[in-house]
Structures are given as structure tokens and as C-alpha cells.
Short mmCIF file of C-alpha atoms in Angstrom, two decimals:
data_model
loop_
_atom_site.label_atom_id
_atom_site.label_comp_id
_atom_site.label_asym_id
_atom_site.label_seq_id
_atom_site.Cartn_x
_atom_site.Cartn_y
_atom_site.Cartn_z
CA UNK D 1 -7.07 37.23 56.86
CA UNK D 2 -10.66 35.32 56.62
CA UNK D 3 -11.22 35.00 52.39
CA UNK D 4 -15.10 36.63 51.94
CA UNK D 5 -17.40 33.73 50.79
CA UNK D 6 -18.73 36.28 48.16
CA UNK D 7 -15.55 36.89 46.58
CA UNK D 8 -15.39 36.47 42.78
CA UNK D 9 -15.29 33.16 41.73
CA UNK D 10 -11.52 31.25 41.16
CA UNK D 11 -10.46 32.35 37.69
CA UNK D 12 -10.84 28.38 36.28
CA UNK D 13 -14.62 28.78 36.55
CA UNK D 14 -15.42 29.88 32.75
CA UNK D 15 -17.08 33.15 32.13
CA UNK D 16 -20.87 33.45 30.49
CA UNK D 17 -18.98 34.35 27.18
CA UNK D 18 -16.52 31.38 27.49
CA UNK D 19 -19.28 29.18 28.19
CA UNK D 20 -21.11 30.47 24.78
CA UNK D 21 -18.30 30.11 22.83
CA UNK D 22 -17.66 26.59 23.82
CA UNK D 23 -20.94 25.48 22.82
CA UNK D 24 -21.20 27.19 19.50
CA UNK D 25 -17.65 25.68 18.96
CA UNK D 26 -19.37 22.07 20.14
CA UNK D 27 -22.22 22.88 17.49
CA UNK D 28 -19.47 22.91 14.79
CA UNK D 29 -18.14 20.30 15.79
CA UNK D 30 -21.35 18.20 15.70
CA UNK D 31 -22.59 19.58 12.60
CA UNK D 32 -19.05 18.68 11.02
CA UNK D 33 -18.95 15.06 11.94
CA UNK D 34 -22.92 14.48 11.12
CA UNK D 35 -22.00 15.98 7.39
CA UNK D 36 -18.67 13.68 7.63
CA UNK D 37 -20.75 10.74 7.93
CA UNK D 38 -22.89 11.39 5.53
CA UNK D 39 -20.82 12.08 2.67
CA UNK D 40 -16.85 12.24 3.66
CA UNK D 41 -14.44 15.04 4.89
CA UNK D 42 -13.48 15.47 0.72
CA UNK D 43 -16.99 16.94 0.00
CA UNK D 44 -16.82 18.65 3.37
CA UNK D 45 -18.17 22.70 2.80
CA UNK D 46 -17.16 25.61 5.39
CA UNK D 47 -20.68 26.97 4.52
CA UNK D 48 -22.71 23.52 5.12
CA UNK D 49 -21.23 23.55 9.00
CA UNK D 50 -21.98 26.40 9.86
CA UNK D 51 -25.53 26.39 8.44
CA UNK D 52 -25.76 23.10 9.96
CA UNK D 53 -24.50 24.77 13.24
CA UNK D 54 -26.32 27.89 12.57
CA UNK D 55 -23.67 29.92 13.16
CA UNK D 56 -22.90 32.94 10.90
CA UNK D 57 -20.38 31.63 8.01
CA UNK D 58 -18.19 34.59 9.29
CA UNK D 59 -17.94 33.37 12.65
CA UNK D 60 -16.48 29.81 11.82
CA UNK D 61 -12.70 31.42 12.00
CA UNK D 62 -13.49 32.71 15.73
CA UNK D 63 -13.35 29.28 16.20
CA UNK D 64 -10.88 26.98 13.93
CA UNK D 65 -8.42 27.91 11.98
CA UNK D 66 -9.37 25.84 8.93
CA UNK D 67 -11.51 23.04 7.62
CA UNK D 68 -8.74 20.62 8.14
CA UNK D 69 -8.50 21.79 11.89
CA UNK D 70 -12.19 21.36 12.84
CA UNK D 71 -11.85 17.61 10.76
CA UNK D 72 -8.82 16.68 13.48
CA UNK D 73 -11.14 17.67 16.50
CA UNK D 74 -13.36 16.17 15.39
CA UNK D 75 -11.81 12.99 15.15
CA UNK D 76 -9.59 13.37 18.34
CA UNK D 77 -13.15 13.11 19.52
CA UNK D 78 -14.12 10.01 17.52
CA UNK D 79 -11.15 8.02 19.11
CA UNK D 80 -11.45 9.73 22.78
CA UNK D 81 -15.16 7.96 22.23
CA UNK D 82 -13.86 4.90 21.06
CA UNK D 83 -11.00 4.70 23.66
CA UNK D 84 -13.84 5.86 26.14
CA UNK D 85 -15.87 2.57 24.75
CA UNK D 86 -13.03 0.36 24.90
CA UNK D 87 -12.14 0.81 28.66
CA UNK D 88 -15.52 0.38 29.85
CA UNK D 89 -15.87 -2.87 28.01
CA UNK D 90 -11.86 -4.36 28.59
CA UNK D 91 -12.75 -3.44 32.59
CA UNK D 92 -15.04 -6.69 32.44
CA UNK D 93 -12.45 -8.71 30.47
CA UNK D 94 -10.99 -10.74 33.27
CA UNK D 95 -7.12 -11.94 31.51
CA UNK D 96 -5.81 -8.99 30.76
CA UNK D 97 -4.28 -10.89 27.54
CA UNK D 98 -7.66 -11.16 25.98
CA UNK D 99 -8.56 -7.26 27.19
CA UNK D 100 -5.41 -6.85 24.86
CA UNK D 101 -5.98 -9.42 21.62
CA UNK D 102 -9.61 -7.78 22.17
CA UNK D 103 -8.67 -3.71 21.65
CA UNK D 104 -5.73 -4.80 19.22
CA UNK D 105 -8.35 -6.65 17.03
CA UNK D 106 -11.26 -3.99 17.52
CA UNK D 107 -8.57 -1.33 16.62
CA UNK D 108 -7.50 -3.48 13.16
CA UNK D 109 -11.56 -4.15 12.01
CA UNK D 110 -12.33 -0.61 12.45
CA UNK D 111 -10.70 -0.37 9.01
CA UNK D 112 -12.89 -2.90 7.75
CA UNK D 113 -16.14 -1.79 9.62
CA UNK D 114 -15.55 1.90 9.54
CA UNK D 115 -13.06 2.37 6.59
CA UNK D 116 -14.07 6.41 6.45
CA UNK D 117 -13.46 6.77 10.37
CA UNK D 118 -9.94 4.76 10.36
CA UNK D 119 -9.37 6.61 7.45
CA UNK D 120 -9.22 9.74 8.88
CA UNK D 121 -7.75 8.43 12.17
CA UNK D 122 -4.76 6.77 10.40
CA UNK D 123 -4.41 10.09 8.07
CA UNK D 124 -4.04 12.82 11.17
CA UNK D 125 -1.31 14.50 11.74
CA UNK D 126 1.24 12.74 14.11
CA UNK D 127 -1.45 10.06 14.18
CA UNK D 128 1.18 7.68 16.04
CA UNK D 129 1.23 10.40 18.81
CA UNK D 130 -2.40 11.39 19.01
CA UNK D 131 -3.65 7.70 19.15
CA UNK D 132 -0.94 6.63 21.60
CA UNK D 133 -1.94 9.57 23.88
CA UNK D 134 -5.96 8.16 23.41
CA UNK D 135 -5.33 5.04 24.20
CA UNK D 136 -2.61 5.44 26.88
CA UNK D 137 -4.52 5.19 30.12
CA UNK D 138 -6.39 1.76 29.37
CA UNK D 139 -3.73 0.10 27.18
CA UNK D 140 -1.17 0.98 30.35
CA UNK D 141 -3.59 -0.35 32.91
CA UNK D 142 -4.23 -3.29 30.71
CA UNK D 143 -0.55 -4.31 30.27
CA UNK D 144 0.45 -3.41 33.94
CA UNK D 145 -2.51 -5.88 34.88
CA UNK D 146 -0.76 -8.12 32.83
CA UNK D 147 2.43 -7.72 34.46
CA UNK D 148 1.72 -7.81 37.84
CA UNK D 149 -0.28 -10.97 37.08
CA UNK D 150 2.81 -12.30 35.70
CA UNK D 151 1.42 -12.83 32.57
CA UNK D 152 3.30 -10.49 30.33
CA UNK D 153 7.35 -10.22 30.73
CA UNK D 154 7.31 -6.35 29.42
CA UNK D 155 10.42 -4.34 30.88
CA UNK D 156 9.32 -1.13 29.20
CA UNK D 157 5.85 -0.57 28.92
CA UNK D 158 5.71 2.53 27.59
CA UNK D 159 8.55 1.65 24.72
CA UNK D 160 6.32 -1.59 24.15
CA UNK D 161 3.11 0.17 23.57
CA UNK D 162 4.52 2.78 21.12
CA UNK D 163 5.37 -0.45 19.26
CA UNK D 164 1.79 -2.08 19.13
CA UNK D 165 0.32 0.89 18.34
CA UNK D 166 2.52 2.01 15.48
CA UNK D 167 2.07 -1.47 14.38
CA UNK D 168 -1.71 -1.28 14.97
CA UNK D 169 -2.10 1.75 13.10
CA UNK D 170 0.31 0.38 10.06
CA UNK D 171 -2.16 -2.81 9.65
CA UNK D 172 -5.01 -0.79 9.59
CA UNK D 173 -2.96 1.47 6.86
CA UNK D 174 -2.66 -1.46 4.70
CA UNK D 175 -6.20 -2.86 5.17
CA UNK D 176 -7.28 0.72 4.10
CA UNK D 177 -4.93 0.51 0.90
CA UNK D 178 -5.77 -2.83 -0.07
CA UNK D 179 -2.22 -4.00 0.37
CA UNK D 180 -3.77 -6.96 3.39
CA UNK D 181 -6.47 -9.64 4.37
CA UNK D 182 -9.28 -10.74 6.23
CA UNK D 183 -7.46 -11.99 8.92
CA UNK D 184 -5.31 -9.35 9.84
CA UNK D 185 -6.61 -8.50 12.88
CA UNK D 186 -5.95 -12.25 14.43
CA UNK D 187 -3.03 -12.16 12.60
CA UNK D 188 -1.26 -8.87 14.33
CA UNK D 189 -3.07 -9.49 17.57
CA UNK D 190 -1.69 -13.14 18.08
CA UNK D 191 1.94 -11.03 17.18
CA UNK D 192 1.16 -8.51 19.70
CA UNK D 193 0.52 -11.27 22.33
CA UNK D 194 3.81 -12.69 21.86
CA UNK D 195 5.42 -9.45 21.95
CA UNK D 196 4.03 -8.74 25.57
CA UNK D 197 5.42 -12.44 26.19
CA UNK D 198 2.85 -15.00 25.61
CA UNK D 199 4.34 -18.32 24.60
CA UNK D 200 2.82 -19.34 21.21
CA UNK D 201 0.60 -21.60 21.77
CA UNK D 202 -1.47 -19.50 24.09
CA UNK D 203 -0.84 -16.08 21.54
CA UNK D 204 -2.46 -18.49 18.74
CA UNK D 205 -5.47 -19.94 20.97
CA UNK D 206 -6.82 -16.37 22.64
CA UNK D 207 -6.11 -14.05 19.16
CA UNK D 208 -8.70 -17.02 17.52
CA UNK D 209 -11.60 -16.75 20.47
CA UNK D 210 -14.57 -15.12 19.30
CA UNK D 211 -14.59 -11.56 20.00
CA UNK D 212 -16.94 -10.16 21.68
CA UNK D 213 -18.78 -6.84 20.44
CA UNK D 214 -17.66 -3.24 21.18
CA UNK D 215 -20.71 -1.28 21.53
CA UNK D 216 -20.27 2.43 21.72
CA UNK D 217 -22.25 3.17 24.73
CA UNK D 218 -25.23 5.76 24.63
CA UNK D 219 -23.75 7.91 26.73
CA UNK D 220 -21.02 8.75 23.84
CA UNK D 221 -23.60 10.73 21.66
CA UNK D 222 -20.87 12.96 20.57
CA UNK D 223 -19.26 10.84 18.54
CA UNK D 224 -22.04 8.49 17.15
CA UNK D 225 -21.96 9.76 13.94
CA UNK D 226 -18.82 8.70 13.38
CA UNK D 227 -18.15 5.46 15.65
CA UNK D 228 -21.36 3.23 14.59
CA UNK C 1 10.82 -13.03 -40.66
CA UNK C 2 13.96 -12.55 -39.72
CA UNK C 3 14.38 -8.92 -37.68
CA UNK C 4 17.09 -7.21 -38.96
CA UNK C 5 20.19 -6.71 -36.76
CA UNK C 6 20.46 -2.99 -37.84
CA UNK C 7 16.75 -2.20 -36.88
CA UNK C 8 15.77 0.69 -34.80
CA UNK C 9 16.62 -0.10 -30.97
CA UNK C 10 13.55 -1.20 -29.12
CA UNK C 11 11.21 1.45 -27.77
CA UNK C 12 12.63 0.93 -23.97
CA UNK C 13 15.95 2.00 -24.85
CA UNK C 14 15.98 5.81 -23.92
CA UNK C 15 16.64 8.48 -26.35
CA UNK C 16 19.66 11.11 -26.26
CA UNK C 17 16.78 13.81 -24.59
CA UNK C 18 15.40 11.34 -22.28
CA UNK C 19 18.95 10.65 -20.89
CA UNK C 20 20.06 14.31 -20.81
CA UNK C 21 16.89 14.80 -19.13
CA UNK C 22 17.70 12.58 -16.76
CA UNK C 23 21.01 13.32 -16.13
CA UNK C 24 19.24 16.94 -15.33
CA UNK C 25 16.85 15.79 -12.79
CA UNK C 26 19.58 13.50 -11.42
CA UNK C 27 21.57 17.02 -10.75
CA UNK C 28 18.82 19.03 -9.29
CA UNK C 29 18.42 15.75 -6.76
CA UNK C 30 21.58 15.98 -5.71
CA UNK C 31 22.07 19.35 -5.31
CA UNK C 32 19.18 19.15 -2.70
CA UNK C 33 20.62 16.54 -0.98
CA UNK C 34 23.76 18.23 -0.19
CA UNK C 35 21.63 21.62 0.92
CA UNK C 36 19.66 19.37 2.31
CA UNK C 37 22.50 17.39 4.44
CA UNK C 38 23.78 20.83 4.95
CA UNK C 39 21.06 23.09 6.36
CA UNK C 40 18.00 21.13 6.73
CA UNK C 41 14.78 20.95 4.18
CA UNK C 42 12.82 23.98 6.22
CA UNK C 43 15.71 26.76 4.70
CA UNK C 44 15.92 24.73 1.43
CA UNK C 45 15.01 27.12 -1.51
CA UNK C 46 14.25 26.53 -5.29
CA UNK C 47 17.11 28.94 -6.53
CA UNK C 48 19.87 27.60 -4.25
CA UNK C 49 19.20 23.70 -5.32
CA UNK C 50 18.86 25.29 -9.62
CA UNK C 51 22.06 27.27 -8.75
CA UNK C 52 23.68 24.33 -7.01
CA UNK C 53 22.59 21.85 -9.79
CA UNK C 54 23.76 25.04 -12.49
CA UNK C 55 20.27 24.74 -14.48
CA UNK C 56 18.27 27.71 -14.93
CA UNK C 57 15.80 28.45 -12.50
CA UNK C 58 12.59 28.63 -14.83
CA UNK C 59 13.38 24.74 -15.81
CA UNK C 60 12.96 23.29 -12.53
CA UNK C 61 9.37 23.03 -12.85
CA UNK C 62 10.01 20.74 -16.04
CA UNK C 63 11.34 18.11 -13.54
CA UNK C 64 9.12 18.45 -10.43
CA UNK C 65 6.17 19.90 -9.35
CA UNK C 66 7.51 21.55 -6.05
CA UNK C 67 10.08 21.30 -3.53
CA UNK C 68 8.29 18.79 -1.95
CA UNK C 69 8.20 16.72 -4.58
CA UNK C 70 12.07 16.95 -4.80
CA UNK C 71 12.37 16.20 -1.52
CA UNK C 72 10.11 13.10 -1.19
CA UNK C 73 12.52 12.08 -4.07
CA UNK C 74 15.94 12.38 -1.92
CA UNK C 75 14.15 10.76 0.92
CA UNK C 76 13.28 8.05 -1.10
CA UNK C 77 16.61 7.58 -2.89
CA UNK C 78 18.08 7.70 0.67
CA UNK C 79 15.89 4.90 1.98
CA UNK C 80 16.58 2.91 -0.86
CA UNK C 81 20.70 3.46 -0.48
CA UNK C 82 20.00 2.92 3.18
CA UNK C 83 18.44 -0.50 2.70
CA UNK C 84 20.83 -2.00 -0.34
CA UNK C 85 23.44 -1.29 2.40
CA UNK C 86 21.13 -3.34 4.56
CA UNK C 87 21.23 -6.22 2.35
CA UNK C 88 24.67 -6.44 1.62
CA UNK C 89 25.33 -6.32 5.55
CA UNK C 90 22.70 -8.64 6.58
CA UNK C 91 23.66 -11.29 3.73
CA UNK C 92 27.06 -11.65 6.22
CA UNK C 93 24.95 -12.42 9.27
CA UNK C 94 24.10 -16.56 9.36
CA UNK C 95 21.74 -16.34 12.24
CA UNK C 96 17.96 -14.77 10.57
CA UNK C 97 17.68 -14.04 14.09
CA UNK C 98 20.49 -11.80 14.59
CA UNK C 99 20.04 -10.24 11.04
CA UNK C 100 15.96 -9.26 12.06
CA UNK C 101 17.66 -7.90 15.62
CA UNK C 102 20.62 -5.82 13.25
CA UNK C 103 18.31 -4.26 10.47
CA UNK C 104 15.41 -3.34 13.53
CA UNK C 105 18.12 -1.58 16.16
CA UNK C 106 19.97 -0.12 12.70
CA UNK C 107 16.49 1.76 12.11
CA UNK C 108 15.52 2.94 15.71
CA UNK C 109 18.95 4.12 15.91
CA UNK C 110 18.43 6.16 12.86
CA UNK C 111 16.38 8.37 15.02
CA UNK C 112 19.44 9.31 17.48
CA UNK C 113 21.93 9.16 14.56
CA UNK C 114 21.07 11.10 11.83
CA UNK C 115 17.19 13.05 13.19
CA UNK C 116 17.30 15.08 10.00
CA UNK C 117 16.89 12.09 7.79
CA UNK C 118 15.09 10.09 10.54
CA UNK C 119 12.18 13.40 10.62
CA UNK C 120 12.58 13.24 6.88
CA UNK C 121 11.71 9.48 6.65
CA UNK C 122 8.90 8.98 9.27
CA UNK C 123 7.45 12.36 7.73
CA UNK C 124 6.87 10.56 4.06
CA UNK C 125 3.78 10.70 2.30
CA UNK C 126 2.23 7.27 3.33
CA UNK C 127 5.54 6.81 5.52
CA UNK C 128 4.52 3.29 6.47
CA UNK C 129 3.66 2.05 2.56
CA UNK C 130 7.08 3.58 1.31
CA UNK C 131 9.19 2.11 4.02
CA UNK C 132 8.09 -1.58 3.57
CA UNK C 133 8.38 -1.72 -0.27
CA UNK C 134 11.83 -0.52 0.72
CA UNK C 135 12.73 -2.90 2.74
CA UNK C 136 10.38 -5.51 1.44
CA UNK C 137 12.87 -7.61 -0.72
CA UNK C 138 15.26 -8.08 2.29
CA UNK C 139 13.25 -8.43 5.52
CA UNK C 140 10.83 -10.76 3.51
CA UNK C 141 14.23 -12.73 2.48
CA UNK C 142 14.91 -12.94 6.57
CA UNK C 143 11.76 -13.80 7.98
CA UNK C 144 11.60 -16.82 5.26
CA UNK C 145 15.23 -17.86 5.96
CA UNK C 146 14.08 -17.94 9.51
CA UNK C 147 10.73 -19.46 8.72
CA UNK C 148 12.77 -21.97 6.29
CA UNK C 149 15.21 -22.78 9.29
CA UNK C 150 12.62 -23.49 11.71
CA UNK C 151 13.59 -20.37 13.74
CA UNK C 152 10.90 -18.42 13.12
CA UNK C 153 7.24 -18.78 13.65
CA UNK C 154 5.23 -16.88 11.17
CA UNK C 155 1.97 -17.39 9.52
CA UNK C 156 1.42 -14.39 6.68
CA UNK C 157 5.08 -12.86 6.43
CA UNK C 158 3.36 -9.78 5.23
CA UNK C 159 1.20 -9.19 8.06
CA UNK C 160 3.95 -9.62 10.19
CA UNK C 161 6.10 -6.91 8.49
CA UNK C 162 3.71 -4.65 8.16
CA UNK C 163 3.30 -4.47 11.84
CA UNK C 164 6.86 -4.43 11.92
CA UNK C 165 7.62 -1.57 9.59
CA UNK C 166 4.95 0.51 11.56
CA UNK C 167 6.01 -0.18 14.66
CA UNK C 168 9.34 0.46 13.77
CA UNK C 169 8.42 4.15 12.54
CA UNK C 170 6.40 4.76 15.39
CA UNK C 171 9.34 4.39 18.01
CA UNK C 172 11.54 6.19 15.49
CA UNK C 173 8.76 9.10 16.17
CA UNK C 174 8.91 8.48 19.13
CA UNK C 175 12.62 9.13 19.66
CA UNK C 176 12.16 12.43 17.55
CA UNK C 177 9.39 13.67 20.10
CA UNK C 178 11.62 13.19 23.21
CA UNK C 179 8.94 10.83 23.99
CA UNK C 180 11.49 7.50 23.80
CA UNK C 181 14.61 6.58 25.87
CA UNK C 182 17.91 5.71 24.90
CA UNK C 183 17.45 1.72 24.87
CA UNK C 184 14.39 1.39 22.83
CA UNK C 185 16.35 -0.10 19.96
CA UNK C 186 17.28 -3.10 22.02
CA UNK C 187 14.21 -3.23 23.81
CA UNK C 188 11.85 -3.22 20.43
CA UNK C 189 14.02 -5.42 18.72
CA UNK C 190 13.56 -7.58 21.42
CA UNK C 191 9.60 -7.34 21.16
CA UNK C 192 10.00 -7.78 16.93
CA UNK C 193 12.11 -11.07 17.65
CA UNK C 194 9.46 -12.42 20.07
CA UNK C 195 6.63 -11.30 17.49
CA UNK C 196 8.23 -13.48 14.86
CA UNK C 197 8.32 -16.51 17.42
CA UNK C 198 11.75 -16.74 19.54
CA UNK C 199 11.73 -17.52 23.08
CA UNK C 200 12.10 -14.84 25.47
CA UNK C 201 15.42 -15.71 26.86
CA UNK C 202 16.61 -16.11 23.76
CA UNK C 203 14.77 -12.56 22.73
CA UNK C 204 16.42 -11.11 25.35
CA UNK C 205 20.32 -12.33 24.32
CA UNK C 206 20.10 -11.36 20.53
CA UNK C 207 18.52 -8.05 20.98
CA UNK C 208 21.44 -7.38 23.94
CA UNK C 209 24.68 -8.13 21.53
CA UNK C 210 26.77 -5.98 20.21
CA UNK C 211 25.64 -3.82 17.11
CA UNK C 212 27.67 -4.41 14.24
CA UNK C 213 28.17 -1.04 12.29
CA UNK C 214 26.51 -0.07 9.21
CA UNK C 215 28.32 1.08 6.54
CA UNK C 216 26.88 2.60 3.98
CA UNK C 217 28.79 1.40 1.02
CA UNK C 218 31.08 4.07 -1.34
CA UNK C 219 28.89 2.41 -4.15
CA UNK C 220 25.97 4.31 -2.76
CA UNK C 221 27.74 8.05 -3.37
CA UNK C 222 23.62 8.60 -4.45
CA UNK C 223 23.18 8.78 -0.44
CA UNK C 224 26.01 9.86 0.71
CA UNK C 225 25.01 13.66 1.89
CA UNK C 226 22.08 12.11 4.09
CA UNK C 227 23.36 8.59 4.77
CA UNK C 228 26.54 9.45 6.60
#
């Protein structure tokens, strides 16, 4: 019972018409988040994407459900990019404590530096969820680094991590709404230090090092529109 | 100038309308509460809460805009019975330590105790902005008791709850989702106690003791359908 090389191809392998579909689907994506940037997801027009897709207006609900649909893909993408950037940078952060105080911080200033981005990330539904899942491979590697280093005590890290990223996303919340200050990103990553187990002297020192830049690499086109 | 003693009352005093309008609204929010308590918000309809509250149907739209609106109003009312029975509980509790370590394991376990309010709570409107003015006047009153006693370490209090309060919601979520185990009120209680400065052993030995109740107080009959 010999399989014939020519057989039809496995059923994963997308068809012509799946493969057309996906890109005009990526086209409304892109136009969506170039118009987001522009001018906000509150002026945001069904009819603008898809003439900035050129897609027939008609066709957009083939695709997405509604406006507000297309606006979560889109940024789901925006922190898949981000999370994307973040690994690639914490890989050449030696202590794994810093590779933390570093995302926790970058995460907090995004409010600051891209208030219409965190905005919308903060706003999602089940943000909590959706950002935990994004950032669940690198933050995991970062704190099981830390662990087997012996330089966090965590017991639970996944129980630990829902924590700092509520927390993360709640600081950012209150950045967005006025309600904190400057400093809050030292402040909540020196708190998330100690809460992986840093003693506080060395939670105060590496939250107050300089922190390095997160570039979004070139190779994240799709979602530098919205992550600058 | 003298002011008369029999002038007209001052303009804050409410007149005989204003308090039978009240007293109306005050009906219609209980009446949802009990539905509410009784068979969830999702079958919760407009007629049942007028009929339960015995106002005609047509006048409900005098006192709120929609159900939602109702609803966000016995959520609110609960969290606010929920955390005067928080204060008058934690006042009893000398250590700030242990009384941080009660009111954090009292909200996770919110999540396993009572998911209808739990959902209801972490589902808010601006969840994380509601939650900490509601529990702003007591947790602020702990960390500085602990920050006055030299127990805590804790630069910007409000930073520090913020964080807090958000990553408090976020493991309640997380509970909700299936996506948390059994023991992640002791073990995030233990991270919150380390975030606000204590050692890890001793961390480790408040989160771990036994968890006085909570009783909601029979002065709080304003909660008692949800806050059981």
C-alpha cells in the first residue's frame, strides 16, 4: 500500500481561493490600522477600509463581522508585534531580572509613548486574557530563566504572571485616565521584582537602570503603523 | 443679618419628589438584585425587575437608561457592601500584614465563592477604576499603617494599589476562565505581601494562615441577594 507521490495535496495546504481570501482579509487589516493611526478607531469608516483595501464595500462582511472585530485583529496583531519585538531584544538581556524590569517598564510607557495603541490594547475584550496569551512564551522563559538561576523564588509561575500582567495592564489603565505619574513604570516594575523575589535593595537598583530602547524591528511591517 | 430659624431648608436637603423618587429607584435596584441573585443577569428582563419592584413598566426608563445601567448599579452597590464589610473586619486584624493577606485571598476567593458576582465585578465598565475607588479608603488605610509601622516598604501607595487592584482582577478572571488553580489566593497574596516589601519567609507564613471568614454584616441587607 505505496501512497502515489501525485496524490492530492494533505488537506492543511490552503486552496487558491483560501489563499485569496487571506490576503484580501490581510489588506483590511492593513488598511484599518494605517487609517487607525492616522486619525483613531472613533472616526474609523467601514467604507474608508475597504477603499483603502480596495475591496468592494460589500465584501467587508465575507470577512469580519463588524468594525469592532476587524479593530481587535488588528490589535491582537499590534501586541503579537510588540511581544514579537520584545523577545528578540530580552534574548540579549543577560539577568533575566532586568529582561523582566525591562518588558514590565516598556509595557507601562507604551501608555505614555503610544497612548492610542495602549488604549485600544487595555480596552479589548478580555484584554487580561488576550495579553497574557501574547506575552506568555517570553515572559515564561524569562521567569523560568530566573528560576533556574535561582534568582526568582516563584512557586507558580503561571499564577504569578497572571498577576504582573493584570497589574501591568491596570497601571497602564490609570496612566491612560490620568489617575498616575511619570514614574510609574519604575514604580510597578521595582514591585514586580520583588514579587518574583528580589530583595529590595536589588528591586530598587535594576527598576532605576537606564532602559534600553525597544525598537520594533523591520521585519514587523505589519504592525508599524501602530507600534512606532 | 441674622438668618431666620424658620427659613426655607437649604437647597441640599431633598424634596418630598426627590425622596419618593428615590425610594423608587432604590426598589427597582433591589428587585434586580434578587432576580439577579436568583437567575443570573443574562435571563434578567425589564418587566420582571418593574413587576418585582411593583412600578409600572413605562417608568423604568425615568430611572435608568437600560438594564445595563441597572445592573452596573447593583454591582456597584455590592462592591461597596462588600468592602464596608472589609473595613469593619480588617479594623480587628493588628498585624497590616495579615489584614493586606485577608482583604487580597477574601477577593480571589470571590471568584470560587460567589462566580456570578465575581463575572459581574471583573466585567464592570472600567473594572479596574471602579474597584480601587472601592476599596481605596481601606487598603490605602493598610498600606500606611504598614508603611507607618515600618512593615511595609512602599514608595507611591497609589501606584502600588493600582497594580494591586489589577492584579487582583486579573487572577479573579483568571479563576472564572478555568485558567487558575485552587491555591492562587494564597499564592498571590503571597506575591502582593512581597510587592509591598515583606520578606519572603515571612510572605510565605502570612499568606499560608488560616482565613478568617467574612461576614457580610446584617447592616448591609443593600447586598444581601449577591453578597451571601
Amino acid at each position: 500500500l505505496e501512497a502515489s507521490p501525485a496524490s492530492a495535496p494533505p488537506s492543511a495546504a490552503p486552496t487558491r481561493g483560501a489563499r485569496r481570501r487571506a490576503r484580501t482579509r490581510q489588506r483590511l487589516t492593513d488598511a484599518a490600522r494605517a487609517l487607525i493611526a492616522q486619525k483613531g478607531v472613533a472616526a474609523l469608516r467601514i467604507s474608508e477600509i475597504t477603499e483603502g483595501a480596495d475591496v468592494a464595500l460589500g465584501s467587508f462582511y465575507n470577512h469580519f463581522e463588524s468594525k469592532e472585530e476587524l479593530v481587535e485583529e488588528v490589535v491582537s496583531d499590534a501586541i503579537q508585534a510588540l511581544s514579537e519585538a520584545m523577545v528578540a531584544r530580552m534574548a540579549s538581556i543577560e539577568d533575566p531580572a532586568e529582561a523582566v524590569s525591562f518588558a514590565t517598564r516598556h509595557f507601562v510607557l507604551l501608555a505614555t509613548d503610544n497612548p492610542e495603541l495602549a488604549s485600544l490594547l487595555v480596552n479589548l475584550d478580555q484584554a487580561d486574557a488576550q495579553f497574557e496569551r501574547a506575552v506568555l512564551p517570553f515572559a515564561l522563559q524569562a521567569l523560568d530563566r530566573g528560576i533556574a538561576a535561582g534568582r526568582f523564588n516563584v512557586a507558580e509561575p503561571r499564577v504569578a504572571l497572571t498577576g504582573i500582567v493584570g497589574g501591568t495592564l491596570a497601571v497602564m489603565r490609570a496612566i491612560l485616565d490620568g489617575r498616575s505619574r511619570g514614574d510609574a513604570d519604575v514604580l510597578h516594575a521595582e514591585a514586580v521584582l520583588r514579587a518574583v523575589g528580589l530583595a529590595l535593595d536589588e528591586a530598587h537598583g535594576i527598576a532605576r537602570r537606564p532602559l534600553p530602547a525597544l525598537d520594533t524591528p523591520s521585519s514587523q511591517p505589519r504592525a508599524a503603523g501602530l507600534v512606532a
